[in-house]
Coordinates of C-alpha atoms and ligand atoms in Angstrom, one line a residue:
M1 CA -1.8 14.1 31.2
F2 CA -2.6 15.1 27.7
S3 CA -0.9 12.4 25.9
R4 CA -2.7 11.3 22.7
N5 CA -1.8 7.9 23.8
V6 CA -3.7 8.0 27.0
N7 CA -6.5 6.4 25.2
R8 CA -4.4 3.6 23.6
R9 CA -4.1 0.3 25.3
R10 CA -0.8 -1.5 25.8
F11 CA -1.0 -5.2 25.7
I12 CA 1.6 -7.9 25.8
K13 CA 0.2 -8.9 22.4
S14 CA 1.7 -5.8 20.9
V15 CA 5.2 -6.8 22.0
L16 CA 4.7 -10.3 20.7
M17 CA 3.4 -9.0 17.3
T18 CA 6.3 -6.6 17.0
S19 CA 8.9 -9.1 18.0
G20 CA 7.5 -11.1 15.1
A21 CA 7.9 -8.3 12.7
V22 CA 11.5 -7.7 13.9
A23 CA 12.4 -11.3 13.8
F24 CA 10.9 -11.4 10.3
V25 CA 13.0 -8.6 9.0
S26 CA 16.2 -10.2 10.2
K27 CA 15.1 -13.7 9.2
F28 CA 14.6 -12.5 5.6
G29 CA 17.6 -10.3 5.3
I30 CA 20.0 -10.2 2.3
K31 CA 21.4 -13.6 3.2
N32 CA 18.4 -15.2 1.5
A33 CA 19.2 -13.3 -1.7
R34 CA 18.2 -16.2 -4.0
A35 CA 15.1 -17.5 -2.3
L36 CA 12.8 -15.7 -4.8
E37 CA 15.1 -15.8 -7.9
N38 CA 12.3 -16.7 -10.3
V39 CA 9.5 -14.8 -8.7
S40 CA 8.2 -11.4 -10.0
V41 CA 6.1 -9.0 -7.9
V42 CA 4.4 -5.7 -8.8
V43 CA 3.9 -3.4 -5.9
V44 CA 1.3 -0.7 -6.3
G45 CA 2.1 2.4 -4.2
A46 CA 5.4 3.6 -2.9
G47 CA 4.4 4.5 0.7
I48 CA 6.0 2.8 3.6
A49 CA 3.9 -0.3 3.2
G50 CA 4.8 -0.7 -0.5
L51 CA 8.4 0.2 0.0
G52 CA 8.7 -2.1 3.0
A53 CA 7.3 -5.1 1.1
A54 CA 9.4 -4.3 -2.0
N55 CA 12.6 -4.0 -0.1
V56 CA 12.2 -7.4 1.6
L57 CA 11.2 -9.1 -1.6
R58 CA 14.1 -7.6 -3.6
K59 CA 16.5 -8.7 -0.9
N60 CA 15.2 -12.2 -1.3
G61 CA 15.9 -12.2 -5.0
A62 CA 12.5 -11.4 -6.4
S63 CA 12.2 -9.2 -9.4
V64 CA 10.1 -6.3 -8.1
T65 CA 8.5 -3.3 -9.9
V66 CA 7.0 -0.6 -7.8
L67 CA 4.3 1.5 -9.5
E68 CA 3.6 4.9 -7.9
A69 CA 0.9 7.3 -9.2
K70 CA 2.6 10.4 -7.8
D71 CA 5.9 11.9 -9.0
H72 CA 7.5 11.2 -5.6
T73 CA 7.7 8.3 -3.1
G74 CA 6.5 8.3 0.5
G75 CA 2.8 8.6 0.2
R76 CA 1.5 9.8 3.5
L77 CA 5.1 10.0 4.9
L78 CA 6.6 13.0 3.3
T79 CA 8.7 15.9 4.6
D80 CA 8.7 19.4 3.1
W81 CA 11.8 21.5 4.0
T82 CA 10.8 24.7 2.2
M83 CA 10.2 26.5 5.4
G84 CA 13.6 25.7 6.8
A85 CA 12.2 23.2 9.3
P86 CA 10.5 19.9 8.6
F87 CA 6.9 20.2 7.7
E88 CA 5.5 16.7 7.9
V89 CA 2.8 16.7 5.2
G90 CA 1.4 13.4 6.5
A91 CA 2.7 11.5 9.6
G92 CA 4.3 13.8 12.1
W93 CA 5.1 11.7 15.1
I94 CA 6.6 8.3 15.8
H95 CA 4.0 7.1 18.3
G96 CA 5.4 5.0 21.1
P97 CA 9.0 5.1 19.9
S98 CA 10.2 2.2 22.0
S99 CA 12.9 0.0 20.6
D100 CA 10.2 -2.5 19.5
N101 CA 8.5 0.0 17.2
P102 CA 9.4 -0.8 13.6
S103 CA 9.3 2.9 12.6
K104 CA 11.7 3.8 15.4
Q105 CA 14.0 1.0 14.2
L106 CA 14.0 2.4 10.7
A107 CA 14.6 5.9 12.1
D108 CA 17.5 4.7 14.2
A109 CA 19.0 3.0 11.2
V110 CA 19.4 6.4 9.5
N111 CA 20.6 8.1 12.7
A112 CA 17.4 10.2 12.8
Q113 CA 17.3 13.1 15.3
Y114 CA 14.2 13.2 17.6
V115 CA 12.6 15.6 20.0
V116 CA 10.0 14.3 22.5
T117 CA 6.9 16.4 22.4
D118 CA 5.4 17.1 25.8
D119 CA 1.6 17.1 25.8
E120 CA 1.7 18.7 29.3
N121 CA 3.6 21.7 28.0
A122 CA 0.3 23.2 26.9
V123 CA -1.9 26.2 27.5
F124 CA -5.7 26.1 26.7
F125 CA -8.0 28.9 25.8
D126 CA -11.7 29.1 25.4
I127 CA -13.3 30.7 22.3
D128 CA -13.1 34.2 23.9
G129 CA -9.4 33.8 24.5
Y130 CA -9.8 33.2 28.3
E131 CA -7.1 30.8 29.6
Y132 CA -8.2 27.8 31.5
D133 CA -6.6 27.3 34.9
D134 CA -5.2 24.0 36.1
D135 CA -8.4 23.0 38.0
E136 CA -10.5 23.5 34.9
I137 CA -8.0 21.5 32.8
E138 CA -8.1 18.7 35.3
R139 CA -11.9 18.6 35.2
I140 CA -11.9 18.5 31.4
V141 CA -9.3 15.7 31.2
D142 CA -11.0 13.7 34.0
A143 CA -14.3 14.0 32.2
W144 CA -12.7 12.8 28.9
E145 CA -11.0 9.9 30.6
G146 CA -14.1 9.0 32.5
V147 CA -16.1 8.5 29.3
L148 CA -13.3 6.3 27.9
E149 CA -13.2 4.2 31.1
H150 CA -17.0 3.9 31.1
I151 CA -17.0 2.6 27.6
D152 CA -14.2 0.1 28.5
R153 CA -16.0 -1.1 31.5
T154 CA -19.5 -1.4 30.1
Y155 CA -19.6 -1.8 26.3
E156 CA -19.6 -5.1 24.5
V157 CA -17.4 -5.2 21.4
N158 CA -20.4 -5.5 19.1
D159 CA -22.2 -2.5 20.5
H160 CA -23.2 -0.3 17.5
R161 CA -23.1 3.1 19.2
S162 CA -20.9 5.9 18.1
L163 CA -18.6 7.7 20.5
L164 CA -20.9 10.7 20.4
Q165 CA -23.9 8.5 21.3
A166 CA -21.9 7.0 24.1
I167 CA -21.2 10.5 25.6
K168 CA -24.9 11.4 25.2
D169 CA -26.0 8.2 27.0
Y170 CA -23.5 8.5 29.8
R171 CA -23.1 12.3 30.5
P172 CA -25.4 14.3 28.2
A173 CA -24.3 17.5 29.9
Y174 CA -20.8 17.1 28.4
L175 CA -22.2 17.8 25.0
Q176 CA -22.8 21.4 26.1
D177 CA -19.3 21.8 27.7
P178 CA -16.9 23.4 25.2
G179 CA -13.8 22.3 27.2
I180 CA -14.8 18.6 27.3
M181 CA -15.9 18.6 23.7
W182 CA -12.6 20.2 22.8
A183 CA -10.8 17.2 24.5
F184 CA -12.8 14.7 22.4
S185 CA -11.9 16.6 19.3
A186 CA -8.3 17.6 19.8
F187 CA -7.3 14.3 21.4
T188 CA -9.6 11.7 20.0
E189 CA -10.7 13.0 16.6
F190 CA -7.0 13.9 15.9
S191 CA -5.7 10.5 17.1
K192 CA -8.3 8.5 15.2
G193 CA -8.8 10.6 12.1
G194 CA -12.6 10.6 12.3
A195 CA -15.4 12.6 13.9
I196 CA -16.8 11.4 17.2
E197 CA -20.2 11.1 15.4
K198 CA -18.6 8.4 13.2
L199 CA -16.3 6.6 15.5
S200 CA -17.3 3.2 16.9
A201 CA -17.6 3.6 20.7
P202 CA -16.4 0.1 21.6
L203 CA -13.7 -0.1 19.0
F204 CA -12.0 3.2 18.6
N205 CA -10.0 2.7 21.7
W206 CA -9.1 -1.0 21.3
D207 CA -6.0 -0.6 19.1
E208 CA -2.5 -1.2 20.4
A209 CA 0.4 1.1 21.1
F210 CA 4.1 0.9 21.7
D211 CA 5.6 2.4 24.8
G212 CA 7.3 5.8 25.0
A213 CA 6.4 9.4 24.7
D214 CA 5.8 10.5 21.1
V215 CA 8.6 12.1 19.2
V216 CA 8.9 14.3 16.1
V217 CA 11.8 13.6 13.8
T218 CA 13.7 16.9 13.5
S219 CA 16.0 15.4 10.8
G220 CA 12.8 14.7 8.7
Y221 CA 10.5 11.7 9.1
D222 CA 10.7 10.6 5.4
E223 CA 14.4 9.9 5.7
I224 CA 13.4 6.6 7.3
L225 CA 12.3 5.4 3.8
K226 CA 15.7 5.9 2.2
P227 CA 17.2 2.4 3.0
L228 CA 14.0 0.8 1.9
K229 CA 14.2 2.4 -1.6
E230 CA 17.8 1.3 -2.3
G231 CA 18.1 -0.8 -5.4
L232 CA 14.4 -0.8 -6.2
E233 CA 12.9 -0.2 -9.6
I234 CA 10.3 2.5 -8.8
K235 CA 8.2 3.8 -11.7
L236 CA 6.9 7.3 -10.6
S237 CA 3.9 8.9 -12.3
H238 CA 2.5 5.5 -13.1
A239 CA -1.1 5.5 -11.9
V240 CA -2.6 2.0 -11.9
T241 CA -6.0 1.7 -13.4
S242 CA -6.7 -2.0 -13.2
I243 CA -5.4 -5.2 -11.6
D244 CA -6.3 -8.3 -13.4
Y245 CA -5.8 -11.5 -11.4
S246 CA -8.3 -13.6 -13.4
A247 CA -5.8 -15.9 -15.1
D248 CA -4.9 -19.2 -13.4
A249 CA -1.6 -17.8 -12.5
G250 CA -0.1 -14.4 -12.3
V251 CA -1.4 -10.8 -12.5
V252 CA -1.6 -8.1 -15.1
V253 CA -1.4 -4.6 -13.8
T254 CA -2.4 -1.7 -16.1
T255 CA -1.3 1.9 -16.1
E256 CA -1.7 4.6 -18.7
Q257 CA 1.8 3.8 -19.8
G258 CA 1.1 0.1 -20.4
T259 CA 0.9 -3.2 -18.5
V260 CA 3.2 -5.0 -16.1
E261 CA 2.9 -8.8 -15.7
A262 CA 4.0 -10.5 -12.5
D263 CA 3.5 -13.6 -10.4
Y264 CA 2.1 -11.5 -7.5
C265 CA 0.6 -8.1 -6.9
I266 CA 0.8 -6.2 -3.6
C267 CA -1.7 -3.3 -3.7
T268 CA -1.0 -0.7 -1.0
V269 CA -3.2 2.2 -2.3
P270 CA -5.0 4.0 0.5
L271 CA -8.5 3.0 1.6
G272 CA -9.9 6.2 0.1
V273 CA -8.6 5.1 -3.3
L274 CA -10.1 1.6 -2.9
K275 CA -13.4 3.2 -1.9
S276 CA -13.4 5.4 -4.9
K277 CA -13.1 2.3 -7.2
K278 CA -10.6 4.2 -9.3
I279 CA -8.8 0.9 -9.7
S280 CA -10.8 -1.9 -11.2
F281 CA -10.1 -5.4 -10.1
K282 CA -10.7 -8.3 -12.4
P283 CA -12.5 -10.3 -11.2
E284 CA -13.9 -7.8 -8.6
L285 CA -12.7 -8.3 -5.1
P286 CA -14.6 -10.8 -3.1
S287 CA -17.7 -9.5 -1.5
D288 CA -16.4 -9.5 2.1
Y289 CA -13.5 -7.3 1.0
R290 CA -15.8 -4.9 -0.8
E291 CA -18.1 -4.6 2.2
S292 CA -15.2 -3.9 4.6
I293 CA -13.8 -1.3 2.2
E294 CA -17.2 0.4 2.0
K295 CA -17.8 0.2 5.8
L296 CA -14.5 1.3 7.3
G297 CA -14.1 5.0 8.1
F298 CA -11.7 7.3 6.3
G299 CA -11.7 10.9 7.4
S300 CA -9.1 13.6 7.3
V301 CA -6.7 15.7 9.3
T302 CA -5.7 19.1 7.9
K303 CA -2.4 20.6 8.7
L304 CA -1.5 24.3 8.2
A305 CA 2.0 25.6 8.9
L306 CA 2.2 29.4 9.3
K307 CA 5.6 31.0 9.5
F308 CA 5.9 34.4 11.0
D309 CA 8.7 37.1 11.2
E310 CA 8.4 37.2 15.0
P311 CA 6.7 35.0 17.5
F312 CA 3.6 36.6 19.1
W313 CA 3.1 33.6 21.4
D314 CA 5.0 32.3 24.4
I315 CA 7.9 30.4 22.8
E316 CA 8.4 28.2 25.8
T317 CA 5.0 26.6 25.4
Q318 CA 4.7 23.7 23.0
Y319 CA 1.0 23.3 22.4
F320 CA -1.9 25.7 22.4
G321 CA -5.5 24.4 22.6
I322 CA -8.4 26.6 21.6
T323 CA -12.1 25.6 22.1
T324 CA -13.2 26.7 18.7
E325 CA -16.5 26.5 16.9
P326 CA -17.4 24.4 15.0
K327 CA -15.8 21.4 16.6
G328 CA -12.4 20.5 15.1
R329 CA -11.6 23.9 13.6
W330 CA -7.9 24.7 14.2
N331 CA -8.3 23.7 17.8
Y332 CA -4.7 22.5 18.4
W333 CA -1.5 24.3 17.6
L334 CA 2.1 23.1 17.9
S335 CA 4.9 25.7 18.3
Y336 CA 8.0 24.8 16.3
R337 CA 10.0 27.2 18.5
T338 CA 10.2 24.4 21.1
F339 CA 12.4 22.3 18.8
S340 CA 13.4 24.7 16.0
D341 CA 14.5 28.3 15.4
E342 CA 11.7 28.9 12.9
N343 CA 8.7 30.9 14.1
I344 CA 6.2 28.4 12.9
L345 CA 2.8 27.5 14.3
L346 CA 1.3 24.3 13.0
G347 CA -2.5 24.3 13.2
L348 CA -4.7 21.2 13.0
S349 CA -8.2 20.8 11.9
V350 CA -9.8 17.4 12.7
G351 CA -13.1 15.5 12.7
D352 CA -15.6 16.7 10.1
Y353 CA -14.1 20.1 10.0
A354 CA -11.0 18.7 8.4
L355 CA -13.2 17.7 5.5
I356 CA -14.3 21.3 5.2
A357 CA -10.8 22.7 5.6
D358 CA -9.4 20.4 3.0
R359 CA -11.7 21.9 0.4
M360 CA -10.6 25.5 1.1
S361 CA -8.0 27.2 -1.0
D362 CA -4.8 27.9 0.9
A363 CA -5.7 31.5 1.2
E364 CA -9.1 30.7 2.6
M365 CA -7.5 28.3 5.0
V366 CA -5.1 30.9 6.3
E367 CA -7.8 33.5 6.8
D368 CA -9.9 30.9 8.7
A369 CA -7.0 29.9 10.9
L370 CA -5.8 33.5 11.6
E371 CA -9.4 34.3 12.7
V372 CA -9.0 31.6 15.3
L373 CA -5.5 32.8 16.4
R374 CA -6.9 36.3 16.8
T375 CA -9.4 35.1 19.4
V376 CA -6.4 34.6 21.7
W377 CA -3.6 36.9 20.5
E378 CA -5.8 39.6 19.0
D379 CA -3.9 42.3 17.1
D380 CA -0.5 40.7 17.9
V381 CA -1.2 38.2 15.2
S382 CA 0.8 39.3 12.2
E383 CA 0.5 38.2 8.6
P384 CA 2.4 34.9 7.9
I385 CA 5.5 35.2 5.7
D386 CA 5.2 31.6 4.5
V387 CA 2.4 29.0 4.4
L388 CA 2.1 25.3 3.8
A389 CA -1.2 23.5 3.8
T390 CA -2.5 20.0 3.3
H391 CA -5.6 18.8 1.5
W392 CA -5.6 15.1 2.1
A393 CA -9.3 14.5 1.4
T394 CA -9.0 16.0 -2.1
D395 CA -5.7 14.4 -2.9
P396 CA -6.8 12.0 -5.7
Y397 CA -4.3 9.3 -4.7
T398 CA -5.2 9.3 -1.0
L399 CA -8.7 10.8 -0.6
G400 CA -8.4 11.1 3.2
A401 CA -6.0 10.7 6.1
Y402 CA -6.2 7.4 7.9
T403 CA -8.6 4.6 8.7
F404 CA -10.9 4.4 11.7
P405 CA -13.6 2.0 12.9
Q406 CA -17.2 3.1 12.4
P407 CA -20.2 1.9 14.3
G408 CA -20.9 -1.7 13.3
N409 CA -17.3 -2.4 12.1
R410 CA -15.4 -5.3 13.4
K411 CA -11.6 -5.7 13.9
S412 CA -11.7 -8.3 11.2
D413 CA -12.9 -5.6 8.7
F414 CA -9.3 -4.3 8.9
D415 CA -7.3 -7.5 9.3
D416 CA -9.1 -9.7 6.8
L417 CA -8.3 -7.2 4.1
G418 CA -4.7 -8.4 4.4
E419 CA -5.7 -12.0 3.6
P420 CA -4.4 -13.0 0.1
V421 CA -6.9 -13.1 -2.7
A422 CA -6.6 -16.1 -5.0
D423 CA -3.1 -16.7 -3.7
R424 CA -1.6 -13.9 -5.8
L425 CA -3.1 -10.6 -4.9
L426 CA -2.4 -9.0 -1.5
L427 CA -3.8 -5.8 -0.1
A428 CA -1.5 -4.0 2.3
G429 CA -1.4 -0.5 4.0
E430 CA -2.5 1.0 7.3
H431 CA -6.1 0.1 6.6
T432 CA -5.3 -3.6 6.8
I433 CA -4.2 -3.9 10.4
F434 CA -6.7 -3.1 13.2
D435 CA -4.1 -2.9 16.0
Y436 CA -1.9 -0.3 14.4
A437 CA -4.1 1.3 11.8
G438 CA -3.4 5.0 11.0
T439 CA 0.3 4.7 11.8
T440 CA 3.6 4.4 9.9
H441 CA 4.6 1.4 11.9
G442 CA 1.3 -0.3 11.2
A443 CA 1.5 0.3 7.5
Y444 CA 5.1 -1.0 7.5
M445 CA 4.1 -4.1 9.3
T446 CA 1.5 -4.9 6.7
G447 CA 4.1 -4.6 3.9
L448 CA 6.3 -7.1 5.7
R449 CA 3.3 -9.3 6.2
A450 CA 2.5 -9.3 2.5
A451 CA 6.1 -10.0 1.6
E452 CA 6.2 -12.8 4.2
Y453 CA 3.2 -14.5 2.6
I454 CA 5.0 -14.6 -0.8
I455 CA 8.2 -15.9 0.7
E456 CA 6.3 -18.6 2.5
E457 CA 4.4 -19.5 -0.6
E458 CA 7.5 -19.9 -2.6
S459 CA 9.6 -21.8 -0.1
Ligands
FAD1 C1 -2.3 14.2 8.1 C2 -1.8 12.8 8.6 C3 -1.2 12.7 9.8 C4 -0.7 11.5 10.2 N1 0.0 11.5 11.4 C5 0.6 10.3 11.8 C6 1.5 10.3 12.9 O1 1.7 11.3 13.5 N2 2.2 9.1 13.1 C7 2.0 8.0 12.4 O2 2.6 7.0 12.7 N3 1.1 8.0 11.3 C8 0.5 9.1 11.0 N4 -0.3 9.2 9.9 C9 -0.6 7.9 9.2 C10 0.5 7.4 8.3 O3 1.0 8.5 7.6 C11 0.0 6.3 7.4 O4 -0.6 5.3 8.2 C12 1.1 5.7 6.6 O5 2.0 6.5 6.1 C13 0.4 4.9 5.4 O6 1.3 4.2 4.6 P1 0.7 3.3 3.4 O7 1.9 2.8 2.8 O8 -0.3 2.4 4.0 O9 0.0 4.3 2.5 P2 0.5 5.6 1.6 O10 1.7 6.2 2.3 O11 -0.7 6.4 1.4 O12 1.0 4.9 0.3 C14 0.1 4.5 -0.7 C15 0.7 5.0 -2.0 O13 -0.2 4.5 -3.1 C16 -0.1 5.5 -4.1 N5 -1.3 5.3 -5.0 C17 -2.6 5.7 -4.8 N6 -3.3 5.3 -5.9 C18 -2.5 4.8 -6.8 C19 -2.6 4.2 -8.1 N7 -3.8 4.2 -8.7 N8 -1.5 3.7 -8.7 C20 -0.3 3.7 -8.1 N9 -0.1 4.3 -6.9 C21 -1.2 4.8 -6.2 C22 -0.2 6.8 -3.3 O14 0.2 7.9 -4.1 C23 0.8 6.5 -2.2 O15 2.1 6.9 -2.5 C24 -0.8 10.4 9.4 C25 -1.4 10.5 8.2 C26 -1.9 11.7 7.7 C27 -2.5 11.8 6.4

């Protein structure tokens, strides 16, 4: 009932596309080790897109250098174990973990351990701590689904309304209903990474999904990157400042430590970094690329893990929803006790509130979140003994969480970013694939796509 994926379509197309990705990985396995013997590639960014591309190219004999600004790999796929249980700093779930899902395939390859999270194992409270009964929950979910169905039925793909405007036009009373607005925030704003005020009504729900109930990787999500990194030359703490592809052939990539020359460059930095223009392209990117980079939405999602001595909540319940004000403020909580022995509650801020939360200090964030928890558990809420917080919007090498369509965007604003520029510069990353934007599998597929282009060019 409460699956984040309720609003994601499942088309045959997704299967076809993934089969393509899978076939591609096996087609260009190590057996083609000499195919790119004389080809050099510099990959900017060591997230799943960059590592995926670099791995395939290296296995095909290319000389590959990965330049990563941070002092670690993974980008938005990073597991922190300091609390004794995996705190997923970025991606937390494998969405749709069917055997077709490339991230699930990577996870299976490292014998990852999973736990299915159950959106129906949830309890919901209003802002005064009153618990919603089943009838009220059904009414809320029906209303939320009703709007999505209405948009599906009646909106043209080029309609420029936001999701908020669509709700206003269809059922204005919903805007005054805290339960229904909570559903749009906790489900949709979380899933899409953007505020309903900024989401394109016709497009936000048109992406694709694999089958299967979402899972968390209890052995640590970032383990799936290990095989991709094997044998790669990865230069950490190498922030790229410019990519020069102006010569007739080849690229020159500059970092503070010097330059790297190569035949091709695959640039996987997040959309936020592209928007910030912290990397200068010479010549500048073509105008349609620049327009798409400017127009696409890039919001945030804030995660706060609070570890307590003792649980003060029902440890059999997996999710707690709270209809907080303002919208998006710590409105969804995941209890680790349903898959771990640690007394951890993971709080989420989404929509525009995530942009506010990201700018708080950790201490301010904890106070803000505890205030919300006290609306339900009052004085039972103890002081946390350990805290981990994310600040994606202010992370200089990400500047947000994941990409979403804004009013007026087109699917091609995502997909065309993955088209090669001057035959030797390729952009990759979750922002370059409309159907699977904002996911690890989508990002990985774009890395494979970029590698495939180079292999085809050279064969
Ligand atoms: C809070 C949050 C929750 C998420 N939840 C999920 C989820 O549950 N499931 C899911 O499937 N996906 C989820 N995602 C999305 C998923 O994490 C991303 O789509 C995916 O990891 C992006 O991979 P990427 O390779 O495109 O980008 P990144 O992983 O961001 O990699 C880009 C790399 O480029 C580096 N870089 C930036 N600037 C420079 C520079 N100047 N020079 C060199 N390197 C640079 C960055 O440091 C980074 O390592 C979530 C993301 C966030 C932030």
